[in-house]
PDB file of C-alpha atoms in Angstrom:
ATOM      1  CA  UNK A  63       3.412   9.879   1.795  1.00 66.00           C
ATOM      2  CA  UNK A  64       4.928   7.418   4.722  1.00 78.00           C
ATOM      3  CA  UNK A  65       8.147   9.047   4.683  1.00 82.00           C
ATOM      4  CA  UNK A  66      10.731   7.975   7.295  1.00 85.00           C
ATOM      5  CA  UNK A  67      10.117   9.538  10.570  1.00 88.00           C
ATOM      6  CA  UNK A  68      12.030  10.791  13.395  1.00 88.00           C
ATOM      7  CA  UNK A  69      11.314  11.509  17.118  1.00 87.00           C
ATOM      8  CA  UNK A  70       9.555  15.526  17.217  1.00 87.00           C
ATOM      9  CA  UNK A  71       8.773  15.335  13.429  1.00 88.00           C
ATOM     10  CA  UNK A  72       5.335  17.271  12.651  1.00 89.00           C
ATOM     11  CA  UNK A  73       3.071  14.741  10.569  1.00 89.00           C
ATOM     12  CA  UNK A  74      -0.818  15.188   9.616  1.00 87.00           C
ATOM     13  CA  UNK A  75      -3.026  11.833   9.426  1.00 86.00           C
ATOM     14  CA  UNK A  76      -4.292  11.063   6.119  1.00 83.00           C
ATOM     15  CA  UNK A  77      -5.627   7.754   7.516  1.00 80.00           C
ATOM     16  CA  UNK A  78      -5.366   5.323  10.661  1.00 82.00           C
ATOM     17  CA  UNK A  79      -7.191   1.500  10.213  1.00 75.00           C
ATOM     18  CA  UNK A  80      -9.833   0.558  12.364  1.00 74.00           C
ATOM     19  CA  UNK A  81      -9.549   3.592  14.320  1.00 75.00           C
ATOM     20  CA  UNK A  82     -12.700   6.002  14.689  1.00 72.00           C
ATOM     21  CA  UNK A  83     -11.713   8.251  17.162  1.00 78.00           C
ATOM     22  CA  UNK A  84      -8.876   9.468  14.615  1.00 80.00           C
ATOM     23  CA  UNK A  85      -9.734  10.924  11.430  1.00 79.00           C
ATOM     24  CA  UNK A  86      -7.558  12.579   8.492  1.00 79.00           C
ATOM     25  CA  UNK A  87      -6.038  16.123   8.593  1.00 81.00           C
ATOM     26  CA  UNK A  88      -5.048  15.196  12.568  1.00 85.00           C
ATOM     27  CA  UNK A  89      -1.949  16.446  13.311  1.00 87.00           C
ATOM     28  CA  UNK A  90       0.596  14.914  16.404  1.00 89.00           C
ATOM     29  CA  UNK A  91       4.211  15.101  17.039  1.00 90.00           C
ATOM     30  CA  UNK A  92       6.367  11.618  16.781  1.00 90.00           C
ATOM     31  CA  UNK A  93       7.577  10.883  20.121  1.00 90.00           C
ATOM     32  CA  UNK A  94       9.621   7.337  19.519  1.00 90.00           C
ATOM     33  CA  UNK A  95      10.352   5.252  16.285  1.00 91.00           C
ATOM     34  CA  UNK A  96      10.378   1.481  17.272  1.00 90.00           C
ATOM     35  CA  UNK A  97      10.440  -1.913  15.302  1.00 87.00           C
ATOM     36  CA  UNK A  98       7.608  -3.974  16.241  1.00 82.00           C
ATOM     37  CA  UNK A  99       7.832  -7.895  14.589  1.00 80.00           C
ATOM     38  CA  UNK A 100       9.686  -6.072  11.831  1.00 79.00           C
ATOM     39  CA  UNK A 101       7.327  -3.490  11.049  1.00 82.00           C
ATOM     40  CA  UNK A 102       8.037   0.248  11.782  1.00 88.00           C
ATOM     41  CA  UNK A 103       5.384   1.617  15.143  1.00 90.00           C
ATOM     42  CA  UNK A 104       5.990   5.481  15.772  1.00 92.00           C
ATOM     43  CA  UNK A 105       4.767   7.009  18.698  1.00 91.00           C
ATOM     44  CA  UNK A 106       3.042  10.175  18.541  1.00 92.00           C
ATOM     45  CA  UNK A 107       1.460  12.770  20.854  1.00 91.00           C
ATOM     46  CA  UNK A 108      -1.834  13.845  18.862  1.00 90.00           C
ATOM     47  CA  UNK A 109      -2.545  17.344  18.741  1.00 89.00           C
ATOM     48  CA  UNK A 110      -6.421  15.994  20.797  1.00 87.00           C
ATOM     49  CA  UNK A 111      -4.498  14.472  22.860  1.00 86.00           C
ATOM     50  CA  UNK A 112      -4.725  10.516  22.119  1.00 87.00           C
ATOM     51  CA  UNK A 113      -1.447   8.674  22.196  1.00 86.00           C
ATOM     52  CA  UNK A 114      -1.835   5.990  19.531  1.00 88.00           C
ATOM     53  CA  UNK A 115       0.388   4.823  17.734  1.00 89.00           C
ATOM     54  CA  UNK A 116       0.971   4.889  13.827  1.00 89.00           C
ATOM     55  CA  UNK A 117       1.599   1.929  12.038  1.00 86.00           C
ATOM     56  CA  UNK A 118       4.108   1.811   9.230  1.00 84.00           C
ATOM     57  CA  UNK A 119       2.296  -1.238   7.227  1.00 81.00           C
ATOM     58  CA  UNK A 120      -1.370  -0.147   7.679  1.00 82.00           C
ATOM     59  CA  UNK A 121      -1.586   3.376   8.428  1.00 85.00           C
ATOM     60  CA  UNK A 122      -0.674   6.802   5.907  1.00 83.00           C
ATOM     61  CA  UNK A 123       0.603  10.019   6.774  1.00 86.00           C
ATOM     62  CA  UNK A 124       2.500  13.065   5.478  1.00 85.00           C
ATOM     63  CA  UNK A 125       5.216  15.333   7.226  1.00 84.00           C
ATOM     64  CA  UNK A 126       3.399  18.404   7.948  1.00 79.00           C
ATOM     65  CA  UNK A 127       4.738  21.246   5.801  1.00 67.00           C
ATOM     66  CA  UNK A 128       4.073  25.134   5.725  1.00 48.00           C
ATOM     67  CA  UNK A 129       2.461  24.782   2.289  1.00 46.00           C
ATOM     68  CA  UNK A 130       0.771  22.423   0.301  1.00 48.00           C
ATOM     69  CA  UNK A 131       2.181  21.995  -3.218  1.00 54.00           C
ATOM     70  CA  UNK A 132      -0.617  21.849  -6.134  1.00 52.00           C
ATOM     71  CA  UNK A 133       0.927  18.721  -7.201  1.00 57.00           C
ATOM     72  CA  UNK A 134       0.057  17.077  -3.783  1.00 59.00           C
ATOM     73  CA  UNK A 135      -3.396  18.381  -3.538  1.00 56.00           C
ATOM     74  CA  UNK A 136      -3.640  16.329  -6.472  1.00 61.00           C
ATOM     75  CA  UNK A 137      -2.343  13.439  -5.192  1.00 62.00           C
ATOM     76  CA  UNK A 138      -4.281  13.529  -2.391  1.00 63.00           C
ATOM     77  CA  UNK A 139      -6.916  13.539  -4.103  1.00 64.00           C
ATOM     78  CA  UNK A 140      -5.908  10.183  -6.059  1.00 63.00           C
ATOM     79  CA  UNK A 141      -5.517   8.804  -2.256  1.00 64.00           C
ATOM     80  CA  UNK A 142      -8.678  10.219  -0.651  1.00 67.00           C
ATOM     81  CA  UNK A 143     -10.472   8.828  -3.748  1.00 69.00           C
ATOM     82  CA  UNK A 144      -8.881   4.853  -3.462  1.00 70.00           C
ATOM     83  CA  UNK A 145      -8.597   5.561   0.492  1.00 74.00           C
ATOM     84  CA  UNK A 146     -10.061   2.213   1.147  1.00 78.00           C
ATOM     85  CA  UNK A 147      -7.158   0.254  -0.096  1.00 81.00           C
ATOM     86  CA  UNK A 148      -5.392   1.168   3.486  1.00 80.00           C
ATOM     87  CA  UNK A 149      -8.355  -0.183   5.180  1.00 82.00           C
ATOM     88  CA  UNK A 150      -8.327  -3.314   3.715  1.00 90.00           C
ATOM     89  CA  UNK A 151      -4.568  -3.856   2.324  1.00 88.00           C
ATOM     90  CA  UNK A 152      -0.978  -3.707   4.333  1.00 86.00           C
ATOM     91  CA  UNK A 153      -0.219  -0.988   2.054  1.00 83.00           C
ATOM     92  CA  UNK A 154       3.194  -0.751   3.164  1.00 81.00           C
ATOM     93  CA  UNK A 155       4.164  -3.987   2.464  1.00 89.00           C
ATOM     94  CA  UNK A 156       2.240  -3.523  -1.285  1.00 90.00           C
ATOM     95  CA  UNK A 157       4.278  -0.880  -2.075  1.00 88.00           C
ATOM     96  CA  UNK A 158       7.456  -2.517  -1.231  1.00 89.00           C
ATOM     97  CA  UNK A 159       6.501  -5.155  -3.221  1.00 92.00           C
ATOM     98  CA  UNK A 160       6.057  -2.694  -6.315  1.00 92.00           C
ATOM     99  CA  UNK A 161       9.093  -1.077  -6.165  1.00 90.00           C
ATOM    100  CA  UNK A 162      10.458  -4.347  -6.405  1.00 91.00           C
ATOM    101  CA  UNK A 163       8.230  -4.654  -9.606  1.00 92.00           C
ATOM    102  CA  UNK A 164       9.700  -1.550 -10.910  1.00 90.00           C
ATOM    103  CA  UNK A 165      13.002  -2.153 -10.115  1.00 90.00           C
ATOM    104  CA  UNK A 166      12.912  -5.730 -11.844  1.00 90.00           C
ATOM    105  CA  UNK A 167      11.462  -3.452 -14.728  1.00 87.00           C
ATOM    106  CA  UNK A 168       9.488  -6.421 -16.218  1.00 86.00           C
ATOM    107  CA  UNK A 169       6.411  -4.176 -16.954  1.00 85.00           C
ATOM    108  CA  UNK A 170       5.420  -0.953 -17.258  1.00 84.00           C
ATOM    109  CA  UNK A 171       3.898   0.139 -14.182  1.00 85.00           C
ATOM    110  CA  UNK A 172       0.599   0.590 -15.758  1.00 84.00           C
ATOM    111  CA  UNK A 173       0.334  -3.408 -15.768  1.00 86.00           C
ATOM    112  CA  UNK A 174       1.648  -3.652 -12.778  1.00 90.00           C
ATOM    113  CA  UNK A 175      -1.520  -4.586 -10.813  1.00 90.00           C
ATOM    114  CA  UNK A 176      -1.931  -8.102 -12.323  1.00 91.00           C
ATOM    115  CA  UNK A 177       1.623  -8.915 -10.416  1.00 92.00           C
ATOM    116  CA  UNK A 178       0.255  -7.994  -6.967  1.00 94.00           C
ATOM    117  CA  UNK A 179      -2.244 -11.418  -7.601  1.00 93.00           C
ATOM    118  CA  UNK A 180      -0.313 -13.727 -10.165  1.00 92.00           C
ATOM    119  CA  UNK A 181       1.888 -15.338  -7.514  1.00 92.00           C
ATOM    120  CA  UNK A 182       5.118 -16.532  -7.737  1.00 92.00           C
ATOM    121  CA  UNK A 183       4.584 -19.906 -10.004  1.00 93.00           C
ATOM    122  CA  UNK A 184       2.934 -17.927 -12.665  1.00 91.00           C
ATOM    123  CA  UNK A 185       5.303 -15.173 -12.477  1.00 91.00           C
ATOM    124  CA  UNK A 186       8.203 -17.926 -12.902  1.00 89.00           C
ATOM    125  CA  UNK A 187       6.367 -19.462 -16.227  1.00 89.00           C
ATOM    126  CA  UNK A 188       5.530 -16.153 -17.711  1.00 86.00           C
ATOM    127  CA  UNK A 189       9.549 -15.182 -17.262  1.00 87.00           C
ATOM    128  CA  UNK A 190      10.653 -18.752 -18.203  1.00 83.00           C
ATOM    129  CA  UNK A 191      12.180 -17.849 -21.269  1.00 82.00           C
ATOM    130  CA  UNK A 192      12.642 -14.158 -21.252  1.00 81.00           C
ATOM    131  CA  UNK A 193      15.442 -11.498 -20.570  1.00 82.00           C
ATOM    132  CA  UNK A 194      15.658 -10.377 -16.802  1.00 83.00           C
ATOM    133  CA  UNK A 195      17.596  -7.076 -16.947  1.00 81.00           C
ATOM    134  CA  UNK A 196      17.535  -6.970 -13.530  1.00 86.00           C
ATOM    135  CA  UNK A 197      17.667 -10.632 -12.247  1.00 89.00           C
ATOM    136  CA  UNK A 198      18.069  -9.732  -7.981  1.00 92.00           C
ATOM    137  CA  UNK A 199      15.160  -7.324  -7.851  1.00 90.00           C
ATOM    138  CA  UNK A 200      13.134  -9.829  -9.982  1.00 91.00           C
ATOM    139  CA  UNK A 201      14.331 -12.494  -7.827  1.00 92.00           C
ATOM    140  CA  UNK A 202      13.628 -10.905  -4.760  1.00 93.00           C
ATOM    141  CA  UNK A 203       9.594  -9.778  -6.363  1.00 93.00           C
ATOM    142  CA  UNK A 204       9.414 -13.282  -6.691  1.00 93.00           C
ATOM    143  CA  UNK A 205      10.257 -14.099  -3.378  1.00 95.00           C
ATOM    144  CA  UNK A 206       7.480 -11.618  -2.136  1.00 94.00           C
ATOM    145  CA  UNK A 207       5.212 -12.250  -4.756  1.00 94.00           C
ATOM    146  CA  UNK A 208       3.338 -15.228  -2.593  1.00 95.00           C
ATOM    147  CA  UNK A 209       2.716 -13.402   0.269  1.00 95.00           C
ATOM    148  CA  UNK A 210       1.429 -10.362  -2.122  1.00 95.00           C
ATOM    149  CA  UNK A 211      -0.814 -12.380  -3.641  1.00 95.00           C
ATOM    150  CA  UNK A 212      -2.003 -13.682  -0.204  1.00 95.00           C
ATOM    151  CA  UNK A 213      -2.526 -10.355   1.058  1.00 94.00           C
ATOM    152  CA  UNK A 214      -4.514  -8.956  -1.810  1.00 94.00           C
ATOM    153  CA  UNK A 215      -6.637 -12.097  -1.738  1.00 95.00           C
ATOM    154  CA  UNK A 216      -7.129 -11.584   2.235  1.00 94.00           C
ATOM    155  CA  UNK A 217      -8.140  -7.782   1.304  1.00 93.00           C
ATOM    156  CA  UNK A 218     -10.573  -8.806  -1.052  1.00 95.00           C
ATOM    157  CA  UNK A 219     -12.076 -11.159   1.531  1.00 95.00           C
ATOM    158  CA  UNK A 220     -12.255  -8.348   4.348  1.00 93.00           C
ATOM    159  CA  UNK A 221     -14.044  -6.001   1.960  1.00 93.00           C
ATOM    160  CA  UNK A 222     -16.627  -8.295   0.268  1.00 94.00           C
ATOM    161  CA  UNK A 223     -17.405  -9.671   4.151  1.00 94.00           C
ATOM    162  CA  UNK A 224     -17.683  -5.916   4.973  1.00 92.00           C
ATOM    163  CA  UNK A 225     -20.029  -4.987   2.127  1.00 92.00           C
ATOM    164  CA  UNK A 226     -21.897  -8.033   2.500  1.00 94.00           C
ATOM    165  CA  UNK A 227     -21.138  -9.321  -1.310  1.00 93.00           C
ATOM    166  CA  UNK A 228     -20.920 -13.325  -1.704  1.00 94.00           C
ATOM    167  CA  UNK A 229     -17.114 -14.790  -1.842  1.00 93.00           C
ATOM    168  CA  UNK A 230     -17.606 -16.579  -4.920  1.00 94.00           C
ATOM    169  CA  UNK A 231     -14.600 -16.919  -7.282  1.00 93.00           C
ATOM    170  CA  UNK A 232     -15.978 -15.068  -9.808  1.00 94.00           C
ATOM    171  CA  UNK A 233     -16.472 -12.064  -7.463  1.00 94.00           C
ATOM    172  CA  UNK A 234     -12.879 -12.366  -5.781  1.00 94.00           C
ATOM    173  CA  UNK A 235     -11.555 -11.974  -8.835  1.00 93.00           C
ATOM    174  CA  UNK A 236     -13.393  -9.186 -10.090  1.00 93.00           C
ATOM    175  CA  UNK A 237     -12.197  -7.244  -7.079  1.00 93.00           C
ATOM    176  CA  UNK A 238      -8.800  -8.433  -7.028  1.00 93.00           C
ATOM    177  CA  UNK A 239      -8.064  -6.518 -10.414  1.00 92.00           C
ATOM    178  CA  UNK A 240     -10.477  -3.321  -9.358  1.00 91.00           C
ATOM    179  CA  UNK A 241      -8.380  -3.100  -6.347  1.00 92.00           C
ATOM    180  CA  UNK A 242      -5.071  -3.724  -7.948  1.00 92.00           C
ATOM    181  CA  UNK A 243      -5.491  -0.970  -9.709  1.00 89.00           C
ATOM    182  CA  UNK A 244      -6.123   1.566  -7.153  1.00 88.00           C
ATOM    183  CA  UNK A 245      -3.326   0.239  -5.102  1.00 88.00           C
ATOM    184  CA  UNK A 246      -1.059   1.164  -8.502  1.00 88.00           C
ATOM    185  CA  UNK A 247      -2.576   4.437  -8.765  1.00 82.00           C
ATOM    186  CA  UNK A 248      -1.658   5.105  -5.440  1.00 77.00           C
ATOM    187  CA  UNK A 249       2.032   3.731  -5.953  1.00 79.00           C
ATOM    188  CA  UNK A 250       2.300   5.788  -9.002  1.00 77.00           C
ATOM    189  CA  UNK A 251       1.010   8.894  -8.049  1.00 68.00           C
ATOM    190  CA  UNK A 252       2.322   9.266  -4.155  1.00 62.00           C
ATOM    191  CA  UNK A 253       5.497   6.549  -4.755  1.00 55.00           C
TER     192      UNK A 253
END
């Protein structure tokens, strides 16, 4: 899912955020790859005709291919079923942030959702006095881990105000873990 594209690649929609005039299974042609305040913007021509552009950080797609694999139909699945974590999360930037996780291999990646929240002064104080086999991609999750935590908190936020639930602590929390976990079920099953 999200893989690199190029100008005339083929690529379905699996989902676009805060856009209801697109909806998954669209299919468009990229037309121009440009870096927007960092973040990767492709143009595409949509088969229906719109012109809107997808958005490396928010939005998911596939490169279309003659036939579907029955390991993807699978993992399509596992997205269609936690879809809402690329309504509410920069997905993108989540899963960079996890392969950084991985790569620091501090964790399995089972656990790995509690590290999307922790922030970087727990992190630190967990890892105070324990091996680092890989110290640069730990350093480097560290670095990011602020700004993850930030993000997931800000996702939360946008869902509970969006459901109507209170913002208490208690229920912040409670739905930082639940969707920590889908965003590492995602990871694991389409990184």
């Amino acid at each position: 899912m999200n893989p690199e594209l190029k100008k005339g690649d083929r690529i379905t929609l699996l989902y676009m955020r805060d856009e209801s005039s697109m909806f998954p299974g669209d299919s468009g042609t990229v037309t121009s790859v440009d870096v927007v305040f960092g973040d990767k913007q492709y143009g595409v021509h949509w088969d229906s005709g719109s012109k809107l552009a997808l958005l490396a950080d928010t939005d998911a797609w596939k490169l279309e291919k003659k036939q579907i694999k029955e390991d993807e139909v699978e993992r399509m699945n596992v997205l269609f079923q936690n879809i809402d974590v690329f309504k509410f999360f920069k997905m993108g930037f989540l899963y960079k942030y996890l392969l950084l996780v991985k790569k620091a291999s501090i964790v399995n990646m089972f656990g790995a959702g509690d590290y999307l929240w922790m922030g970087s002064e727990r992190i630190k104080h967990e890892f105070k006095y324990r091996d680092i086999h890989n110290e640069e991609a730990f350093d480097a999750m560290v670095d990011m881990s602020d700004r993850a935590q930030a993000e997931m908190i800000n996702g939360v936020i946008d869902y509970l105000e969006s459901e109507g639930i209170e913002e208490t602590m208690d229920n912040i929390n409670k739905y930082l873990k639940r969707f920590a976990t889908k965003i590492v079920q995602n990871y694991m099953f389409i990184g």
